[in-house]
Structures are given as C-alpha cells and as structure tokens.
mmCIF file of C-alpha atoms in Angstrom:
data_model
loop_
_atom_site.group_PDB
_atom_site.id
_atom_site.type_symbol
_atom_site.label_atom_id
_atom_site.label_comp_id
_atom_site.label_asym_id
_atom_site.label_seq_id
_atom_site.Cartn_x
_atom_site.Cartn_y
_atom_site.Cartn_z
ATOM 1 C CA MET A 15 45.844 223.907 112.333
ATOM 2 C CA LYS A 16 46.079 224.603 108.460
ATOM 3 C CA PRO A 17 43.342 227.080 107.099
ATOM 4 C CA PHE A 18 40.684 225.884 104.873
ATOM 5 C CA SER A 19 40.695 226.834 101.147
ATOM 6 C CA LYS A 20 39.391 230.407 100.456
ATOM 7 C CA ALA A 21 36.660 228.662 98.302
ATOM 8 C CA LEU A 22 35.513 226.616 101.134
ATOM 9 C CA VAL A 23 35.582 229.792 103.588
ATOM 10 C CA SER A 24 33.703 231.727 101.087
ATOM 11 C CA ALA A 25 31.060 228.801 100.682
ATOM 12 C CA ILE A 26 30.633 228.485 104.484
ATOM 13 C CA ALA A 27 30.193 232.517 104.557
ATOM 14 C CA LEU A 28 27.158 232.350 102.262
ATOM 15 C CA ALA A 29 25.368 230.030 104.563
ATOM 16 C CA THR A 30 22.579 231.187 106.664
ATOM 17 C CA ALA A 31 23.548 231.420 110.381
ATOM 18 C CA VAL A 32 21.337 228.990 112.473
ATOM 19 C CA THR A 33 19.365 230.460 115.345
ATOM 20 C CA ALA A 34 18.123 228.189 118.176
ATOM 21 C CA ALA A 35 14.653 229.649 118.468
ATOM 22 C CA PRO A 36 11.853 227.379 119.585
ATOM 23 C CA LEU A 37 10.730 225.307 116.498
ATOM 24 C CA LYS A 38 7.483 223.508 115.706
ATOM 25 C CA ALA A 39 8.413 221.764 112.482
ATOM 26 C CA ASP A 40 8.830 218.160 112.198
ATOM 27 C CA PRO A 41 12.371 217.150 113.024
ATOM 28 C CA LYS A 42 14.592 216.013 109.870
ATOM 29 C CA ALA A 43 18.155 215.360 109.553
ATOM 30 C CA GLU A 44 20.539 213.987 106.997
ATOM 31 C CA VAL A 45 23.291 212.058 108.855
ATOM 32 C CA LEU A 46 26.767 211.776 107.423
ATOM 33 C CA HIS A 47 28.984 208.858 108.983
ATOM 34 C CA TYR A 48 31.405 206.146 108.098
ATOM 35 C CA TRP A 49 30.069 203.516 110.538
ATOM 36 C CA THR A 50 28.893 200.909 108.199
ATOM 37 C CA SER A 51 29.709 197.371 109.653
ATOM 38 C CA GLY A 52 29.375 195.386 112.689
ATOM 39 C CA GLY A 53 28.668 196.882 116.005
ATOM 40 C CA GLU A 54 28.823 200.492 114.873
ATOM 41 C CA ALA A 55 26.152 200.018 111.970
ATOM 42 C CA LYS A 56 23.699 198.185 114.896
ATOM 43 C CA ALA A 57 24.607 201.218 116.843
ATOM 44 C CA VAL A 58 23.600 203.870 114.149
ATOM 45 C CA LYS A 59 20.495 201.719 113.530
ATOM 46 C CA ALA A 60 19.652 202.194 117.296
ATOM 47 C CA LEU A 61 19.976 206.105 117.093
ATOM 48 C CA GLN A 62 18.002 205.977 113.782
ATOM 49 C CA GLU A 63 15.093 204.043 115.562
ATOM 50 C CA ALA A 64 15.166 206.436 118.538
ATOM 51 C CA PHE A 65 15.044 209.316 116.212
ATOM 52 C CA ALA A 66 11.969 207.996 114.418
ATOM 53 C CA ALA A 67 10.377 207.344 117.803
ATOM 54 C CA ARG A 68 10.451 211.199 118.481
ATOM 55 C CA GLY A 69 8.858 211.873 115.038
ATOM 56 C CA GLY A 70 12.079 212.457 113.320
ATOM 57 C CA GLU A 71 12.721 211.680 109.477
ATOM 58 C CA TRP A 72 16.180 210.156 109.367
ATOM 59 C CA VAL A 73 18.177 210.703 105.970
ATOM 60 C CA ASP A 74 20.990 207.960 105.948
ATOM 61 C CA ALA A 75 24.356 209.182 104.235
ATOM 62 C CA PRO A 76 26.785 206.392 105.050
ATOM 63 C CA VAL A 77 30.234 206.557 103.351
ATOM 64 C CA ALA A 78 32.131 203.589 103.664
ATOM 65 C CA GLY A 79 36.168 203.169 103.888
ATOM 66 C CA GLY A 80 39.217 205.002 104.480
ATOM 67 C CA GLY A 81 38.779 205.472 108.470
ATOM 68 C CA GLY A 82 36.808 208.619 107.697
ATOM 69 C CA ASP A 83 39.009 210.085 104.685
ATOM 70 C CA ALA A 84 36.411 208.967 102.044
ATOM 71 C CA GLN A 85 33.690 210.687 104.067
ATOM 72 C CA ALA A 86 35.937 213.888 104.492
ATOM 73 C CA ALA A 87 36.238 214.274 100.841
ATOM 74 C CA VAL A 88 32.344 213.913 100.515
ATOM 75 C CA LEU A 89 31.820 216.677 103.125
ATOM 76 C CA ARG A 90 34.168 219.157 101.748
ATOM 77 C CA ALA A 91 32.418 218.811 98.349
ATOM 78 C CA ARG A 92 28.876 219.204 99.937
ATOM 79 C CA VAL A 93 30.212 222.446 101.816
ATOM 80 C CA LEU A 94 31.444 223.900 98.525
ATOM 81 C CA ALA A 95 28.188 223.253 96.969
ATOM 82 C CA GLY A 96 26.577 225.082 99.721
ATOM 83 C CA ASP A 97 24.456 221.709 100.646
ATOM 84 C CA PRO A 98 26.204 220.493 104.032
ATOM 85 C CA PRO A 99 24.466 217.511 105.807
ATOM 86 C CA ALA A 100 22.909 218.374 108.976
ATOM 87 C CA ALA A 101 24.900 215.964 111.203
ATOM 88 C CA VAL A 102 28.398 214.730 110.523
ATOM 89 C CA GLN A 103 30.606 212.275 112.285
ATOM 90 C CA ILE A 104 34.190 213.909 112.738
ATOM 91 C CA LYS A 105 36.307 214.267 115.740
ATOM 92 C CA GLY A 106 39.207 216.117 117.537
ATOM 93 C CA PRO A 107 40.775 219.094 115.773
ATOM 94 C CA ASN A 108 38.685 218.837 112.778
ATOM 95 C CA ILE A 109 35.871 220.046 114.651
ATOM 96 C CA GLN A 110 37.668 223.083 115.636
ATOM 97 C CA GLU A 111 38.871 223.681 111.935
ATOM 98 C CA TRP A 112 35.200 223.630 111.030
ATOM 99 C CA ALA A 113 33.995 225.790 113.559
ATOM 100 C CA GLU A 114 36.804 228.245 113.018
ATOM 101 C CA ALA A 115 35.602 228.456 109.336
ATOM 102 C CA GLY A 116 32.119 229.498 110.640
ATOM 103 C CA ALA A 117 30.545 225.916 109.514
ATOM 104 C CA LEU A 118 29.199 224.632 112.649
ATOM 105 C CA ALA A 119 25.875 225.399 114.384
ATOM 106 C CA ASP A 120 25.586 226.591 118.198
ATOM 107 C CA LEU A 121 24.087 223.986 120.207
ATOM 108 C CA SER A 122 24.171 225.927 123.392
ATOM 109 C CA ASN A 123 20.373 225.823 124.103
ATOM 110 C CA VAL A 124 20.520 221.962 124.000
ATOM 111 C CA ALA A 125 23.494 221.828 126.250
ATOM 112 C CA ALA A 126 21.876 224.099 128.881
ATOM 113 C CA SER A 127 18.664 222.291 128.946
ATOM 114 C CA GLN A 128 20.572 218.836 129.192
ATOM 115 C CA ASN A 129 23.234 220.246 131.715
ATOM 116 C CA TRP A 130 26.006 218.796 129.446
ATOM 117 C CA ASP A 131 28.509 220.457 131.492
ATOM 118 C CA ALA A 132 27.837 218.617 134.660
ATOM 119 C CA VAL A 133 28.082 215.233 132.861
ATOM 120 C CA LEU A 134 30.936 215.728 130.507
ATOM 121 C CA PRO A 135 34.701 215.794 131.564
ATOM 122 C CA ASP A 136 36.597 219.110 130.796
ATOM 123 C CA ALA A 137 38.940 217.265 128.392
ATOM 124 C CA ILE A 138 36.150 216.043 126.376
ATOM 125 C CA GLN A 139 34.081 219.483 126.517
ATOM 126 C CA ASN A 140 37.360 221.068 124.984
ATOM 127 C CA ILE A 141 37.043 218.817 121.895
ATOM 128 C CA VAL A 142 33.423 219.718 121.346
ATOM 129 C CA LYS A 143 33.348 223.515 122.091
ATOM 130 C CA TYR A 144 34.462 226.117 120.121
ATOM 131 C CA GLU A 145 34.805 229.675 121.933
ATOM 132 C CA GLY A 146 32.922 228.209 124.999
ATOM 133 C CA ASN A 147 30.087 227.043 122.950
ATOM 134 C CA TYR A 148 29.235 223.531 121.888
ATOM 135 C CA VAL A 149 29.314 222.890 118.373
ATOM 136 C CA ALA A 150 29.451 218.663 118.433
ATOM 137 C CA VAL A 151 28.059 216.036 120.536
ATOM 138 C CA PRO A 152 30.556 213.431 121.927
ATOM 139 C CA VAL A 153 29.419 209.862 121.343
ATOM 140 C CA ASN A 154 31.816 207.792 123.262
ATOM 141 C CA VAL A 155 35.320 207.314 124.567
ATOM 142 C CA HIS A 156 37.875 204.823 123.550
ATOM 143 C CA ARG A 157 40.748 204.518 125.802
ATOM 144 C CA VAL A 158 44.010 203.906 123.591
ATOM 145 C CA ASP A 159 46.656 202.903 126.324
ATOM 146 C CA TRP A 160 45.515 199.213 126.946
ATOM 147 C CA ILE A 161 47.593 196.025 127.331
ATOM 148 C CA TRP A 162 45.445 192.909 126.290
ATOM 149 C CA ALA A 163 47.078 189.830 127.752
ATOM 150 C CA ASN A 164 46.650 186.054 127.677
ATOM 151 C CA PRO A 165 47.009 184.933 131.203
ATOM 152 C CA GLU A 166 47.848 181.449 130.433
ATOM 153 C CA VAL A 167 50.634 182.309 128.124
ATOM 154 C CA LEU A 168 52.036 184.911 130.689
ATOM 155 C CA ALA A 169 51.738 182.078 133.244
ATOM 156 C CA LYS A 170 54.043 179.728 131.198
ATOM 157 C CA VAL A 171 56.954 182.243 132.110
ATOM 158 C CA GLY A 172 55.701 182.884 135.829
ATOM 159 C CA ALA A 173 54.768 186.420 134.852
ATOM 160 C CA SER A 174 51.562 189.040 135.216
ATOM 161 C CA VAL A 175 50.820 191.871 133.264
ATOM 162 C CA PRO A 176 53.760 194.535 133.592
ATOM 163 C CA THR A 177 52.971 197.820 135.458
ATOM 164 C CA THR A 178 56.478 199.611 134.525
ATOM 165 C CA TRP A 179 58.436 199.526 131.099
ATOM 166 C CA ASP A 180 61.413 197.665 132.762
ATOM 167 C CA GLU A 181 58.888 194.841 133.716
ATOM 168 C CA PHE A 182 57.559 194.865 130.447
ATOM 169 C CA ASN A 183 60.897 194.229 128.894
ATOM 170 C CA ALA A 184 61.690 191.714 131.518
ATOM 171 C CA THR A 185 58.702 189.794 130.791
ATOM 172 C CA ALA A 186 59.008 190.040 126.962
ATOM 173 C CA ASP A 187 62.807 188.764 127.405
ATOM 174 C CA LYS A 188 61.441 185.713 129.360
ATOM 175 C CA LEU A 189 58.587 184.959 126.713
ATOM 176 C CA LEU A 190 61.331 185.332 123.871
ATOM 177 C CA ALA A 191 63.346 182.752 125.839
ATOM 178 C CA ALA A 192 60.524 180.517 126.103
ATOM 179 C CA GLY A 193 59.921 180.866 122.310
ATOM 180 C CA ILE A 194 56.663 182.819 122.570
ATOM 181 C CA ILE A 195 56.035 185.977 120.674
ATOM 182 C CA PRO A 196 55.865 188.690 123.525
ATOM 183 C CA LEU A 197 53.979 191.427 121.412
ATOM 184 C CA ALA A 198 51.380 190.915 118.801
ATOM 185 C CA HIS A 199 51.515 193.943 116.347
ATOM 186 C CA GLY A 200 50.194 194.845 113.038
ATOM 187 C CA GLY A 201 52.758 196.712 110.912
ATOM 188 C CA GLN A 202 50.764 199.598 109.949
ATOM 189 C CA PRO A 203 51.421 203.093 110.618
ATOM 190 C CA TRP A 204 48.763 204.065 112.953
ATOM 191 C CA GLN A 205 49.414 200.875 114.861
ATOM 192 C CA ASP A 206 53.162 201.934 115.003
ATOM 193 C CA ALA A 207 51.917 205.153 116.205
ATOM 194 C CA THR A 208 49.685 203.792 118.838
ATOM 195 C CA VAL A 209 52.326 201.991 120.506
ATOM 196 C CA PHE A 210 54.720 205.110 120.368
ATOM 197 C CA GLU A 211 52.304 207.391 121.849
ATOM 198 C CA THR A 212 51.851 204.914 124.938
ATOM 199 C CA VAL A 213 55.494 204.829 125.294
ATOM 200 C CA VAL A 214 55.881 208.597 125.261
ATOM 201 C CA LEU A 215 53.214 208.442 128.040
ATOM 202 C CA GLY A 216 54.882 205.809 130.076
ATOM 203 C CA ILE A 217 58.563 206.899 129.621
ATOM 204 C CA GLY A 218 57.961 210.711 130.076
ATOM 205 C CA GLY A 219 54.979 211.035 132.101
ATOM 206 C CA VAL A 220 51.915 213.133 131.560
ATOM 207 C CA ASP A 221 53.523 216.500 131.390
ATOM 208 C CA PHE A 222 55.945 215.301 128.864
ATOM 209 C CA TYR A 223 53.470 213.976 126.789
ATOM 210 C CA ARG A 224 51.425 217.243 126.977
ATOM 211 C CA LYS A 225 54.395 219.368 126.113
ATOM 212 C CA ALA A 226 55.809 216.945 123.178
ATOM 213 C CA LEU A 227 52.605 215.637 121.554
ATOM 214 C CA VAL A 228 49.991 218.481 122.371
ATOM 215 C CA GLU A 229 51.877 221.594 122.626
ATOM 216 C CA LEU A 230 54.602 220.824 120.304
ATOM 217 C CA ASP A 231 57.301 221.983 122.402
ATOM 218 C CA MET A 232 60.539 221.730 120.534
ATOM 219 C CA ASP A 233 62.661 221.155 123.615
ATOM 220 C CA ALA A 234 60.567 218.446 124.748
ATOM 221 C CA LEU A 235 60.645 216.885 121.086
ATOM 222 C CA GLY A 236 64.452 217.183 120.892
ATOM 223 C CA SER A 237 65.129 216.070 124.446
ATOM 224 C CA ASP A 238 66.969 212.966 126.080
ATOM 225 C CA THR A 239 63.672 211.868 127.121
ATOM 226 C CA MET A 240 62.513 211.413 123.501
ATOM 227 C CA VAL A 241 65.656 209.618 122.792
ATOM 228 C CA LYS A 242 64.585 207.088 125.492
ATOM 229 C CA VAL A 243 61.219 206.779 124.145
ATOM 230 C CA PHE A 244 62.813 205.768 120.894
ATOM 231 C CA ASP A 245 65.185 203.310 122.630
ATOM 232 C CA GLN A 246 62.192 201.755 124.205
ATOM 233 C CA MET A 247 60.417 201.461 120.574
ATOM 234 C CA ARG A 248 63.584 199.834 119.388
ATOM 235 C CA LYS A 249 63.205 197.158 122.136
ATOM 236 C CA MET A 250 59.493 196.740 121.012
ATOM 237 C CA ARG A 251 60.536 196.094 117.617
ATOM 238 C CA GLY A 252 62.424 193.091 118.944
ATOM 239 C CA TYR A 253 59.439 191.639 120.512
ATOM 240 C CA VAL A 254 57.232 191.318 117.593
ATOM 241 C CA ASP A 255 57.194 188.301 115.282
ATOM 242 C CA PRO A 256 58.911 188.502 111.712
ATOM 243 C CA ASP A 257 55.361 188.568 109.930
ATOM 244 C CA PHE A 258 53.918 191.621 111.437
ATOM 245 C CA PRO A 259 54.228 194.021 108.431
ATOM 246 C CA GLY A 260 50.804 194.920 106.964
ATOM 247 C CA ARG A 261 48.845 192.735 109.474
ATOM 248 C CA ASP A 262 45.481 194.196 110.765
ATOM 249 C CA TRP A 263 45.009 194.985 114.399
ATOM 250 C CA ASN A 264 42.370 192.365 114.554
ATOM 251 C CA LEU A 265 44.333 189.676 113.451
ATOM 252 C CA ALA A 266 47.037 190.823 115.996
ATOM 253 C CA THR A 267 44.368 190.429 118.661
ATOM 254 C CA ALA A 268 43.381 187.137 117.429
ATOM 255 C CA MET A 269 47.131 185.967 117.859
ATOM 256 C CA VAL A 270 46.589 186.929 121.736
ATOM 257 C CA MET A 271 43.274 185.183 121.842
ATOM 258 C CA ARG A 272 44.727 181.963 120.434
ATOM 259 C CA GLY A 273 47.734 182.118 122.669
ATOM 260 C CA GLU A 274 50.167 182.570 119.912
ATOM 261 C CA ALA A 275 51.275 185.896 121.412
ATOM 262 C CA ALA A 276 51.234 187.102 125.093
ATOM 263 C CA MET A 277 50.186 190.668 124.550
ATOM 264 C CA GLN A 278 49.033 193.506 122.349
ATOM 265 C CA ILE A 279 48.731 197.164 122.789
ATOM 266 C CA MET A 280 45.585 198.643 121.307
ATOM 267 C CA GLY A 281 42.727 200.711 122.046
ATOM 268 C CA ASP A 282 39.422 199.169 123.633
ATOM 269 C CA TRP A 283 37.907 198.289 120.265
ATOM 270 C CA ALA A 284 40.302 195.184 120.431
ATOM 271 C CA LYS A 285 37.663 194.137 123.350
ATOM 272 C CA GLY A 286 35.183 193.386 120.593
ATOM 273 C CA GLU A 287 37.135 190.676 119.277
ATOM 274 C CA PHE A 288 37.407 189.051 122.390
ATOM 275 C CA ALA A 289 33.717 189.352 123.121
ATOM 276 C CA ALA A 290 32.816 188.130 119.595
ATOM 277 C CA ALA A 291 34.666 185.003 120.336
ATOM 278 C CA GLY A 292 32.959 184.433 123.620
ATOM 279 C CA LYS A 293 35.907 185.399 125.943
ATOM 280 C CA MET A 294 35.520 186.723 129.245
ATOM 281 C CA PRO A 295 37.662 189.445 130.769
ATOM 282 C CA GLY A 296 39.393 188.255 133.869
ATOM 283 C CA LYS A 297 39.507 184.793 132.623
ATOM 284 C CA ASP A 298 40.186 184.222 129.046
ATOM 285 C CA TYR A 299 41.975 187.712 128.830
ATOM 286 C CA ILE A 300 43.337 190.612 130.921
ATOM 287 C CA CYS A 301 42.945 194.195 130.297
ATOM 288 C CA ALA A 302 45.299 196.601 131.818
ATOM 289 C CA SER A 303 46.558 199.987 131.260
ATOM 290 C CA THR A 304 50.150 200.436 129.697
ATOM 291 C CA PRO A 305 52.600 201.568 131.981
ATOM 292 C CA SER A 306 52.215 205.076 133.116
ATOM 293 C CA GLU A 307 51.774 207.288 136.168
ATOM 294 C CA ASN A 308 47.708 207.330 135.967
ATOM 295 C CA GLY A 309 47.504 208.864 132.457
ATOM 296 C CA TYR A 310 44.846 207.855 130.360
ATOM 297 C CA LEU A 311 44.903 208.384 126.507
ATOM 298 C CA LEU A 312 41.339 209.066 124.951
ATOM 299 C CA ASN A 313 39.964 208.882 121.309
ATOM 300 C CA SER A 314 36.400 209.988 121.056
ATOM 301 C CA ASP A 315 33.796 210.220 118.245
ATOM 302 C CA SER A 316 31.477 213.123 117.905
ATOM 303 C CA PHE A 317 28.664 214.271 115.710
ATOM 304 C CA ALA A 318 29.193 218.067 114.535
ATOM 305 C CA MET A 319 25.849 219.937 113.548
ATOM 306 C CA PHE A 320 26.556 222.038 110.561
ATOM 307 C CA ASN A 321 24.779 225.180 109.533
ATOM 308 C CA VAL A 322 21.487 224.398 107.731
ATOM 309 C CA LYS A 323 18.422 226.107 106.231
ATOM 310 C CA GLY A 324 14.904 225.044 107.381
ATOM 311 C CA ASP A 325 13.132 224.879 110.716
ATOM 312 C CA ASP A 326 12.757 221.233 110.076
ATOM 313 C CA LEU A 327 16.629 220.657 109.752
ATOM 314 C CA ILE A 328 17.349 222.704 112.619
ATOM 315 C CA ALA A 329 14.663 220.568 114.863
ATOM 316 C CA GLY A 330 16.363 217.684 113.548
ATOM 317 C CA GLN A 331 19.712 218.573 114.708
ATOM 318 C CA ASN A 332 18.612 219.648 118.215
ATOM 319 C CA LEU A 333 16.784 216.244 118.778
ATOM 320 C CA LEU A 334 19.639 214.486 117.364
ATOM 321 C CA ALA A 335 22.084 216.136 119.973
ATOM 322 C CA GLU A 336 19.664 215.471 122.994
ATOM 323 C CA LEU A 337 19.323 211.705 121.945
ATOM 324 C CA ILE A 338 23.188 211.068 121.107
ATOM 325 C CA LEU A 339 24.189 212.483 124.658
ATOM 326 C CA GLY A 340 20.938 210.903 126.366
ATOM 327 C CA THR A 341 21.710 208.274 128.869
ATOM 328 C CA GLU A 342 19.904 205.536 127.082
ATOM 329 C CA PHE A 343 21.888 205.928 123.663
ATOM 330 C CA GLN A 344 25.107 206.494 125.405
ATOM 331 C CA GLU A 345 24.614 202.937 126.957
ATOM 332 C CA THR A 346 23.339 201.342 123.897
ATOM 333 C CA PHE A 347 25.948 202.568 121.526
ATOM 334 C CA ASN A 348 28.964 201.880 123.810
ATOM 335 C CA LEU A 349 27.837 198.508 124.444
ATOM 336 C CA PHE A 350 27.897 197.763 120.768
ATOM 337 C CA LYS A 351 31.106 199.747 120.135
ATOM 338 C CA GLY A 352 33.295 198.489 123.087
ATOM 339 C CA SER A 353 33.864 202.082 124.299
ATOM 340 C CA ILE A 354 32.670 203.786 127.233
ATOM 341 C CA PRO A 355 29.967 206.531 127.554
ATOM 342 C CA ALA A 356 31.285 210.226 126.980
ATOM 343 C CA ARG A 357 29.121 211.309 130.101
ATOM 344 C CA THR A 358 30.112 210.064 133.609
ATOM 345 C CA ASP A 359 26.740 209.212 134.874
ATOM 346 C CA VAL A 360 25.349 206.496 132.718
ATOM 347 C CA SER A 361 24.659 203.326 134.775
ATOM 348 C CA ARG A 362 27.416 200.677 134.734
ATOM 349 C CA GLY A 363 25.210 197.705 135.190
ATOM 350 C CA ALA A 364 25.482 196.512 131.683
ATOM 351 C CA PHE A 365 29.164 197.204 131.289
ATOM 352 C CA ASP A 366 31.983 194.608 131.626
ATOM 353 C CA ASP A 367 34.913 194.755 134.167
ATOM 354 C CA CYS A 368 37.256 196.339 131.443
ATOM 355 C CA ALA A 369 34.714 198.954 130.694
ATOM 356 C CA ILE A 370 34.141 199.711 134.291
ATOM 357 C CA LYS A 371 38.026 200.010 135.017
ATOM 358 C CA SER A 372 37.987 202.530 132.028
ATOM 359 C CA MET A 373 35.285 204.530 133.676
ATOM 360 C CA ASP A 374 36.756 204.555 137.108
ATOM 361 C CA ASP A 375 40.204 205.450 135.493
ATOM 362 C CA MET A 376 38.685 208.348 133.129
ATOM 363 C CA VAL A 377 37.131 210.058 136.231
ATOM 364 C CA SER A 378 40.187 209.518 138.300
ATOM 365 C CA ALA A 379 42.275 210.813 135.110
ATOM 366 C CA ALA A 380 39.772 213.725 134.661
ATOM 367 C CA ASP A 381 40.022 214.819 138.296
ATOM 368 C CA GLY A 382 43.836 214.530 138.415
ATOM 369 C CA GLY A 383 44.373 216.432 135.042
ATOM 370 C CA THR A 384 45.930 213.348 133.355
ATOM 371 C CA LEU A 385 43.135 212.741 130.758
ATOM 372 C CA LEU A 386 44.779 213.300 127.399
ATOM 373 C CA GLY A 387 43.856 213.349 123.730
ATOM 374 C CA SER A 388 45.652 210.553 121.650
ATOM 375 C CA MET A 389 48.000 211.802 118.977
ATOM 376 C CA ALA A 390 47.635 208.755 116.888
ATOM 377 C CA HIS A 391 43.796 208.858 116.718
ATOM 378 C CA GLU A 392 43.287 212.559 115.913
ATOM 379 C CA ILE A 393 42.588 214.025 119.063
ATOM 380 C CA ALA A 394 45.612 215.855 120.175
ATOM 381 C CA GLN A 395 46.635 216.408 116.577
ATOM 382 C CA ALA A 396 45.329 216.227 113.034
ATOM 383 C CA GLY A 397 46.414 216.595 109.384
ATOM 384 C CA ALA A 398 50.239 217.260 108.621
ATOM 385 C CA VAL A 399 51.339 217.506 112.140
ATOM 386 C CA ARG A 400 49.880 213.911 113.133
ATOM 387 C CA GLY A 401 51.148 212.737 109.761
ATOM 388 C CA ALA A 402 54.710 213.723 110.768
ATOM 389 C CA PHE A 403 54.707 212.137 113.977
ATOM 390 C CA ILE A 404 53.246 208.894 112.365
ATOM 391 C CA ASP A 405 55.835 209.042 109.527
ATOM 392 C CA ILE A 406 58.873 209.226 111.942
ATOM 393 C CA ALA A 407 57.527 206.591 114.373
ATOM 394 C CA THR A 408 56.850 204.160 111.608
ATOM 395 C CA ALA A 409 60.149 204.901 109.759
ATOM 396 C CA HIS A 410 62.218 204.474 113.066
ATOM 397 C CA PHE A 411 60.223 201.320 113.816
ATOM 398 C CA ASN A 412 60.894 199.571 110.552
ATOM 399 C CA SER A 413 64.644 200.497 110.166
ATOM 400 C CA ASP A 414 67.934 200.712 111.812
ATOM 401 C CA MET A 415 67.442 204.297 112.482
ATOM 402 C CA SER A 416 69.252 205.409 115.726
ATOM 403 C CA SER A 417 67.037 206.957 118.378
ATOM 404 C CA GLN A 418 69.217 210.315 118.077
ATOM 405 C CA GLU A 419 68.348 210.280 114.354
ATOM 406 C CA ALA A 420 64.956 209.766 114.858
ATOM 407 C CA VAL A 421 64.478 212.576 117.399
ATOM 408 C CA GLU A 422 66.610 214.925 114.970
ATOM 409 C CA LYS A 423 64.173 214.111 112.090
ATOM 410 C CA LEU A 424 60.880 214.514 114.693
ATOM 411 C CA VAL A 425 61.808 217.922 115.293
ATOM 412 C CA LYS A 426 62.516 219.008 111.703
ATOM 413 C CA ALA A 427 59.097 217.244 110.596
ATOM 414 C CA ILE A 428 56.978 218.900 113.199
ATOM 415 C CA LYS A 429 58.513 222.229 112.372
ATOM 416 C CA LEU A 430 57.776 221.766 108.741
ATOM 417 C CA ALA A 431 54.088 220.405 109.360
ATOM 418 C CA GLN A 432 52.989 223.358 111.586
#
C-alpha cells in the first residue's frame, strides 16, 4: 500500500483517540456516502429511519459521482482539516490504509456485544479488521463471478449455461454461427477487468488467483498459466459485438434481457436490472457462477468509523455499527441492492433463488477456503496496483497485443505499482 501524505498522517495524529466507555449522550452521526440513486438511496433511507427510531440524529452527507472517487477527495480534505465525518462508506484495502494511519475508531466493544465473529466469514472479517480489532462494519456481499444468461437464446443452439471455459467457447462459437452475440459486454476498463479476473479464477484456479492477484507473486504473474488467461481473453474479445466500446454495464444487461445477446459476465448488481423489468430468475434469465473450481469472488461495501470528538458522536457510531450489521437492516438493504447479507444467519425467506445460491456458495467457499476478494472491485487490491492490472487487461482486450507481451507488460507494471 502507498503511504498517506505526511500532512494527512499529522492531521490524524492530532485527533483525540476514541474510547468505548458507556455513554449517555443522544447519538448523532454525520454519514458520508455515495449511495445517491435507486435502490441504494432507498437502503440508506431505511438505515436513517432506523437510526432516528432509536433516538439518533442523522446528518446526511452524500457525494454523488465517480464510484466513490469524488467522496474520497472530500474525505481526505475533511481529515486534513481535523473534521472527519463519524461514518464513511469505504471498502477493501482503503480501510486498512486509514486504520494504519490511525484514523479509525475501535469497534471491539460493539463487535463483542453483537457477536460479530460468529456471524461473519473470516474473509470478510479480514476486510474490516485491523490488527485484530474491528474498525469498519460490512454492509453486504456482492458476488462478482456471475454469468447472466437468456435461456431462450441458449436454447436456439441447444446449449445450457457453460460450466467450463471450453464449454463456454464451444457454446459461443455455436451462437456466432447462428448470428447471435454470445457475450454482452461494456467496453469500459473496470468491465474488462471484471471479465479478466473471472478468467484468472477459472483458468488458473483458486490458488493461482490468490498468488497472482492477491499476493502479487511474480512467478505466477509471469507464468504460462497467465499466458493461457490472456489467450482466453483474446477469445472473449471475439465473442462481443462491434459496438461494445464505452457501453455501460446496465445496457449490456438489457441486451441479454431483450435476447440480443446470450450471456453477460457481471456482478449481481445486474440482477437489479432484471428485477426492475419484472423478470424472474429461472424462467426469464439464469444466474450461474462463471467456470471455476468452487471459487467465489466477493465485493463488499463497508462503513468505517473515524475518530471523532464528543460523546454524542461516539454514541452515534456505536448505534450505527449495531444497526448496520443487525439482521433487520442486512435483509432490508440487500433486498434493495441485489446483494446478499454479510452475515450468514439472516433469514432467507425474502430472497430470490439467485441470492440463495449466492448465500449457499459463499458459506461453502468460506468453509473451503475459496472465498476471495475481487481485484477489479477494490477488495484484493486498490490504488496503483489495481490500476496496473486494469490498464494491462483493457489494453490487451482492445488491441492485437499478444498474450506473451501482455504477461511481460503485466509483470513490469505490477513491479512499478507496488
């Protein structure tokens, strides 16, 4: 991880450390987030109402745009000014960076009283803990490695959803021959990287994914297996339509919905598009994991609690933490968002078949050690390292670069980014 600026670390050092003593003040919290539209906004409103029902004063601080980039700039400015918000939506290695800089409050008392260790998989605990202590609260789990398929389109070539990459290629070739777009895709760097990491998982396996994309093992990054990954990505490039550059992900989902394309590889936020159109899983569309040996790539949103002064703000943080990981909000939020609860004991009655499959697969992956953080979505890597992966993946996908050249460029880029 790249260190924060000296000015930022100095500003954090001046903040008063938070203690978790019993508090009598009315809870108050300024909440900085970038969930400003659709189901996300509804979910935030539900949390706000739950907070108010417990006597809390919620100060809403939304920052729209940039997938969190605009919010990150606001947060740094606030911390430099010595006035951090009480709760901030951040995720992945960014949580660890803020904790390392001494900016985050210790939520150990709340975590112990609510028994978080018993209901959160280790892979998620590792995201929101720093040096063994909780410093953030996970809101959800998005599975990244999904195939969304139109069963009527697949039936036209006598195919089902592929379970291996060889099957994927064979099915895609049949679809091409029938004049059907095999893969709906949006030509944006993060979407290219999303496909890339599912191919890494499927071609190389769980251990290879962990070595290459998490541990940044140079032998793995420069291996023949990575060459095979780029070989598969070259095939994938041939399965998308000519108009893919710049297409938003939801427009690619709509192509599958309308039968213009057979499949899309995208996280489970795509399910929200099918649901909004009144489509039913198992009937109008199929959800299936991308080919792999029981791997599961997760993306998880969290709220980190920053060091603040004042008993009312500390009480607000504790109440927020309790509510966010409570079973009621975990259900409400994730039904709006299309994701699944971070905790494993939430009732499944209100969730659809795709969500239930994701829950089952997450528990199985957690038990089997195959639950992995997404590189493309800032869980396994963030900042310059993530950027290097995305740059090479998208450069290869959008050019005639050979697989060997891509591997060589990837090794150099990751070395420079660390």
